[in-house]
Backbone as a chain_set.jsonl record, in Angstrom:
{"seq": "XXXXXXXXXXXXXXXXXXXXXXXXXXXXXXXXXXXXXXXXXXXXXXXXXXXXXXXXXXXXXXXXXXXXXXXXXXXXXXXXXX", "coords": {"N": [[112.206, 96.879, 106.959], [111.821, 95.856, 109.414], [109.492, 94.466, 109.702], [107.006, 92.834, 111.363], [104.948, 91.333, 110.468], [105.152, 90.403, 107.763], [107.893, 88.664, 106.724], [111.094, 90.037, 105.812], [112.566, 88.463, 104.09], [110.649, 87.318, 102.443], [109.975, 89.342, 100.637], [112.417, 89.641, 99.332], [112.561, 87.127, 98.091], [110.374, 87.281, 96.343], [111.205, 89.309, 94.603], [113.297, 88.006, 93.322], [111.934, 85.928, 92.096], [109.966, 86.935, 90.331], [109.886, 88.621, 87.335], [110.372, 92.083, 86.746], [109.477, 93.123, 89.154], [109.37, 95.723, 91.487], [111.05, 96.748, 94.298], [111.096, 98.492, 97.303], [112.983, 99.324, 100.012], [112.417, 100.311, 103.278], [114.315, 101.355, 105.602], [114.404, 100.438, 109.009], [111.684, 100.535, 109.328], [108.45, 99.118, 110.05], [105.584, 97.225, 109.308], [104.022, 99.253, 108.294], [105.036, 101.498, 106.459], [104.02, 103.81, 105.337], [102.899, 105.145, 107.436], [104.911, 105.254, 109.345], [107.16, 106.429, 108.079], [106.23, 108.651, 106.314], [107.258, 110.59, 104.56], [109.379, 109.349, 103.125], [107.924, 107.238, 102.031], [105.985, 108.514, 100.366], [107.692, 109.718, 98.519], [108.85, 107.429, 97.305], [106.554, 106.28, 96.248], [105.756, 108.25, 94.424], [107.952, 108.15, 92.649], [107.56, 105.565, 91.651], [104.999, 105.795, 90.421], [105.565, 107.703, 88.498], [107.316, 106.403, 86.839], [108.126, 104.824, 83.691], [106.002, 102.38, 82.197], [106.652, 99.139, 81.194], [106.245, 96.482, 78.774], [107.078, 94.083, 79.938], [106.837, 94.563, 82.684], [104.186, 95.245, 82.919], [102.597, 93.139, 81.845], [103.899, 90.588, 81.436], [104.962, 89.861, 83.921], [102.758, 89.631, 85.414], [100.585, 87.701, 87.426], [98.736, 84.824, 86.371], [95.226, 84.471, 86.229], [92.0, 82.931, 86.731], [89.679, 82.924, 83.972], [87.286, 85.548, 83.173], [84.679, 84.582, 82.921], [84.776, 82.26, 84.411], [85.345, 83.326, 86.918], [83.042, 84.8, 87.433], [81.16, 82.804, 87.633], [81.983, 81.376, 89.778], [83.533, 79.166, 89.442], [86.292, 79.171, 89.738], [86.822, 78.559, 92.318], [85.989, 76.055, 92.539], [83.322, 75.954, 92.871], [80.047, 75.672, 91.804], [77.797, 77.744, 90.045], [74.288, 78.282, 90.493]], "CA": [[113.027, 95.728, 107.296], [111.435, 95.414, 110.766], [108.097, 94.056, 109.589], [106.69, 91.656, 112.168], [103.849, 90.631, 109.808], [105.686, 89.714, 106.583], [109.355, 88.678, 106.818], [111.841, 90.682, 104.745], [112.991, 87.416, 103.151], [109.577, 87.103, 101.466], [110.136, 90.371, 99.606], [113.604, 89.275, 98.558], [112.209, 85.968, 97.259], [109.479, 87.754, 95.295], [112.022, 90.043, 93.636], [114.057, 87.015, 92.556], [111.04, 84.999, 91.39], [109.071, 87.573, 89.362], [110.505, 89.685, 86.554], [109.701, 93.368, 86.74], [109.051, 93.567, 90.486], [110.144, 96.814, 92.073], [111.005, 96.651, 95.75], [111.704, 99.61, 98.01], [113.209, 99.004, 101.423], [112.36, 101.447, 104.187], [115.088, 100.901, 106.759], [113.893, 100.741, 110.328], [110.212, 100.556, 109.355], [107.725, 97.872, 110.185], [104.6, 96.877, 108.285], [103.297, 100.443, 107.841], [105.962, 102.602, 106.164], [103.255, 105.03, 105.023], [102.65, 105.827, 108.708], [106.158, 105.439, 110.087], [108.026, 107.332, 107.317], [105.417, 109.109, 105.176], [108.091, 111.342, 103.617], [110.039, 108.38, 102.248], [106.901, 106.461, 101.319], [105.42, 109.343, 99.295], [108.731, 109.842, 97.502], [108.949, 106.157, 96.583], [105.314, 106.123, 95.495], [105.842, 109.171, 93.276], [108.918, 107.576, 91.704], [106.912, 104.415, 91.017], [103.927, 106.253, 89.543], [106.146, 108.468, 87.402], [108.191, 105.574, 86.011], [107.454, 104.255, 82.52], [105.566, 100.989, 82.3], [107.067, 98.356, 80.038], [105.448, 95.274, 78.563], [107.467, 93.036, 80.885], [106.313, 94.843, 84.02], [102.73, 95.348, 82.898], [101.874, 91.909, 81.505], [104.635, 89.336, 81.566], [105.176, 89.534, 85.328], [101.449, 89.547, 86.057], [100.142, 86.313, 87.627], [97.561, 84.418, 85.606], [94.064, 84.129, 87.036], [90.921, 82.32, 85.969], [88.97, 83.822, 83.077], [86.187, 86.284, 83.792], [83.469, 83.752, 83.0], [84.958, 81.357, 85.541], [85.239, 84.112, 88.141], [81.639, 85.166, 87.636], [80.363, 81.634, 87.992], [82.506, 80.755, 90.992], [84.256, 77.949, 89.088], [87.678, 79.265, 90.169], [86.908, 77.99, 93.665], [85.381, 74.734, 92.507], [81.922, 76.117, 93.243], [79.221, 75.881, 90.63], [76.659, 78.615, 90.269], [73.015, 77.604, 90.218]], "C": [[112.764, 95.231, 108.723], [109.98, 94.988, 110.811], [107.866, 92.771, 110.373], [105.584, 90.819, 111.528], [104.362, 89.79, 108.644], [107.211, 89.8, 106.641], [110.005, 89.319, 105.592], [112.269, 89.676, 103.682], [111.917, 87.129, 102.107], [109.675, 88.111, 100.326], [111.332, 90.046, 98.72], [113.314, 88.115, 97.621], [111.307, 86.384, 96.101], [110.253, 88.483, 94.204], [112.799, 89.074, 92.745], [113.158, 86.171, 91.663], [110.239, 85.634, 90.259], [109.798, 88.72, 88.661], [109.689, 90.964, 86.669], [109.225, 93.875, 88.085], [109.963, 94.693, 90.945], [109.953, 96.738, 93.581], [111.725, 97.844, 96.358], [111.792, 99.242, 99.488], [113.21, 100.291, 102.227], [113.041, 101.015, 105.487], [114.467, 101.366, 108.065], [112.383, 100.767, 110.441], [109.65, 99.151, 109.522], [106.764, 97.69, 109.016], [103.906, 98.095, 107.677], [104.234, 101.614, 107.526], [105.24, 103.903, 105.824], [102.912, 105.815, 106.283], [103.952, 106.176, 109.431], [107.102, 106.437, 109.417], [107.276, 107.852, 106.089], [106.229, 109.886, 104.14], [108.78, 110.415, 102.626], [109.033, 107.603, 101.41], [106.333, 107.256, 100.144], [106.44, 109.527, 98.171], [108.868, 108.587, 96.658], [107.712, 105.925, 95.728], [105.315, 107.021, 94.262], [106.806, 108.641, 92.221], [108.291, 106.415, 90.938], [105.855, 104.87, 90.017], [104.444, 107.032, 88.339], [107.012, 107.634, 86.463], [107.422, 105.015, 84.808], [107.107, 102.789, 82.758], [106.0, 100.274, 81.031], [106.191, 97.124, 79.923], [105.799, 94.201, 79.588], [106.909, 93.296, 82.269], [104.806, 94.866, 84.037], [102.045, 94.011, 82.689], [102.647, 90.634, 81.791], [104.807, 88.913, 83.014], [103.873, 89.353, 86.086], [101.038, 88.092, 86.241], [98.878, 86.036, 86.818], [96.436, 84.077, 86.581], [93.012, 83.508, 86.136], [90.237, 83.368, 85.101], [87.763, 84.448, 83.742], [84.919, 85.445, 83.885], [83.569, 82.764, 84.153], [84.832, 82.104, 86.861], [83.781, 84.431, 88.45], [80.814, 83.989, 88.111], [80.833, 80.969, 89.274], [83.303, 79.502, 90.715], [85.711, 77.984, 89.546], [87.888, 78.692, 91.555], [86.34, 76.57, 93.699], [83.93, 74.781, 92.906], [81.112, 76.376, 91.98], [78.078, 76.8, 90.972], [75.386, 77.878, 89.902], [72.129, 78.449, 89.384]], "O": [[113.414, 94.292, 109.184], [109.313, 95.133, 111.836], [108.467, 91.739, 110.074], [105.306, 89.712, 111.99], [104.048, 88.604, 108.544], [107.765, 90.899, 106.61], [109.523, 89.16, 104.47], [112.324, 90.01, 102.499], [112.246, 86.732, 100.989], [109.473, 87.753, 99.166], [111.258, 90.166, 97.497], [113.77, 88.114, 96.478], [111.467, 85.882, 94.988], [109.986, 88.295, 93.017], [112.937, 89.307, 91.544], [113.577, 85.745, 90.587], [109.865, 84.939, 89.314], [110.263, 89.663, 89.302], [108.459, 90.925, 86.686], [108.629, 94.949, 88.161], [111.184, 94.615, 90.804], [108.827, 96.673, 94.074], [112.846, 98.164, 95.962], [110.793, 98.896, 100.12], [113.918, 101.243, 101.897], [112.424, 100.395, 106.353], [114.062, 102.519, 108.21], [111.847, 100.994, 111.525], [110.285, 98.152, 109.184], [107.109, 97.974, 107.869], [103.259, 97.971, 106.637], [104.231, 102.614, 108.243], [105.798, 104.985, 106.007], [102.66, 107.018, 106.214], [104.081, 107.238, 110.04], [107.772, 107.209, 110.103], [107.639, 107.534, 104.957], [105.909, 109.837, 102.952], [108.765, 110.668, 101.422], [109.262, 107.343, 100.229], [106.213, 106.723, 99.04], [106.077, 109.493, 96.995], [108.988, 108.666, 95.435], [107.814, 105.429, 94.606], [104.917, 106.593, 93.178], [106.506, 108.682, 91.028], [108.469, 106.295, 89.726], [105.82, 104.382, 88.887], [103.822, 107.019, 87.277], [107.402, 108.112, 85.398], [106.22, 104.763, 84.894], [107.834, 102.064, 83.436], [105.746, 100.748, 79.924], [105.481, 96.765, 80.863], [104.915, 93.485, 80.058], [106.541, 92.353, 82.97], [104.194, 94.543, 85.055], [101.004, 93.761, 83.296], [102.085, 89.688, 82.343], [104.8, 87.718, 83.308], [103.874, 88.97, 87.256], [101.133, 87.313, 85.293], [98.054, 86.927, 86.614], [96.669, 83.471, 87.627], [93.128, 83.557, 84.911], [90.214, 84.551, 85.442], [87.271, 83.945, 84.752], [84.159, 85.589, 84.843], [82.568, 82.461, 84.802], [84.272, 81.574, 87.821], [83.347, 84.34, 89.599], [79.88, 84.151, 88.896], [80.152, 80.091, 89.802], [83.718, 78.825, 91.656], [86.315, 76.926, 89.728], [89.016, 78.371, 91.929], [86.228, 75.964, 94.765], [83.352, 73.75, 93.249], [81.481, 77.23, 91.174], [77.457, 76.68, 92.028], [75.409, 76.954, 89.089], [71.016, 78.039, 89.055]]}, "num_chains": 1, "name": "protein.A"}
């Protein structure tokens, strides 16, 4: 909640905007909770990795990106491959 790089309000907005987002607040930490509070960070990471994945969190909340053929050709950036 003391992140000087990304405001806390951005995390709150993401949680409200995207279904299935999990947010963990590390009170008193800045941008690097894995360095500032490794004990809390590892615990939160373990909880996340051990939690079941549902269809809504795995696919429905995932942002859509250009298809693989478009990515390979550079079309997603408006660049044509030669």
